[in-house]
mmCIF file of C-alpha atoms in Angstrom:
data_model
loop_
_atom_site.group_PDB
_atom_site.id
_atom_site.type_symbol
_atom_site.label_atom_id
_atom_site.label_comp_id
_atom_site.label_asym_id
_atom_site.label_seq_id
_atom_site.Cartn_x
_atom_site.Cartn_y
_atom_site.Cartn_z
ATOM 1 C CA MET A 556 79.410 34.020 -41.486
ATOM 2 C CA THR A 557 75.913 35.122 -40.650
ATOM 3 C CA PRO A 558 73.073 32.581 -40.886
ATOM 4 C CA ASN A 559 71.682 34.545 -43.836
ATOM 5 C CA LEU A 560 74.939 34.239 -45.775
ATOM 6 C CA ILE A 561 75.091 30.514 -45.048
ATOM 7 C CA THR A 562 71.525 30.117 -46.284
ATOM 8 C CA GLN A 563 72.331 31.954 -49.504
ATOM 9 C CA PHE A 564 75.448 29.848 -49.977
ATOM 10 C CA LEU A 565 73.542 26.599 -49.482
ATOM 11 C CA LYS A 566 70.794 27.674 -51.888
ATOM 12 C CA LEU A 567 73.396 28.553 -54.501
ATOM 13 C CA LYS A 568 75.232 25.273 -53.942
ATOM 14 C CA THR A 569 71.987 23.330 -54.341
ATOM 15 C CA GLU A 570 71.072 25.229 -57.512
ATOM 16 C CA ILE A 571 74.471 24.506 -59.037
ATOM 17 C CA LEU A 572 74.131 20.822 -58.197
ATOM 18 C CA GLN A 573 70.651 20.675 -59.700
ATOM 19 C CA ALA A 574 71.859 22.372 -62.857
ATOM 20 C CA LYS A 575 74.826 20.015 -63.211
ATOM 21 C CA THR A 576 73.224 16.667 -62.414
ATOM 22 C CA PRO A 577 69.851 14.975 -62.543
ATOM 23 C CA LYS A 578 68.269 13.944 -59.252
ATOM 24 C CA THR A 579 70.786 11.314 -58.252
ATOM 25 C CA HIS A 580 71.673 9.481 -55.086
ATOM 26 C CA LEU A 581 74.708 11.747 -54.752
ATOM 27 C CA GLN A 582 72.580 14.877 -54.872
ATOM 28 C CA GLN A 583 70.146 13.521 -52.278
ATOM 29 C CA ASN A 584 73.087 13.014 -49.947
ATOM 30 C CA ASP A 585 74.250 16.570 -50.534
ATOM 31 C CA LEU A 586 70.797 17.980 -49.786
ATOM 32 C CA ARG A 587 70.798 15.988 -46.563
ATOM 33 C CA GLU A 588 74.214 17.454 -45.701
ATOM 34 C CA ASN A 589 72.833 20.949 -46.281
ATOM 35 C CA GLN A 590 69.944 20.166 -43.938
ATOM 36 C CA LYS A 591 72.383 19.065 -41.223
ATOM 37 C CA TRP A 592 74.311 22.298 -41.710
ATOM 38 C CA ARG A 593 71.175 24.405 -41.347
ATOM 39 C CA GLU A 594 70.235 22.605 -38.140
ATOM 40 C CA ARG A 595 73.744 23.022 -36.755
ATOM 41 C CA VAL A 596 73.694 26.753 -37.447
ATOM 42 C CA GLY A 597 70.101 27.094 -36.308
ATOM 43 C CA VAL A 598 68.728 28.255 -39.650
ATOM 44 C CA ARG A 599 65.200 27.303 -40.631
ATOM 45 C CA VAL A 600 64.451 27.650 -44.314
#
């Protein structure tokens, strides 16, 4: 996976979560997970 594909995937994942649920504790955790992923892959959004 290229960093660009990962970024697109994470954006899509976040959008789906936002559409499904209100801003909940669970979602905050997921956004934090995405941030960790970006740092691990070296992607800055």
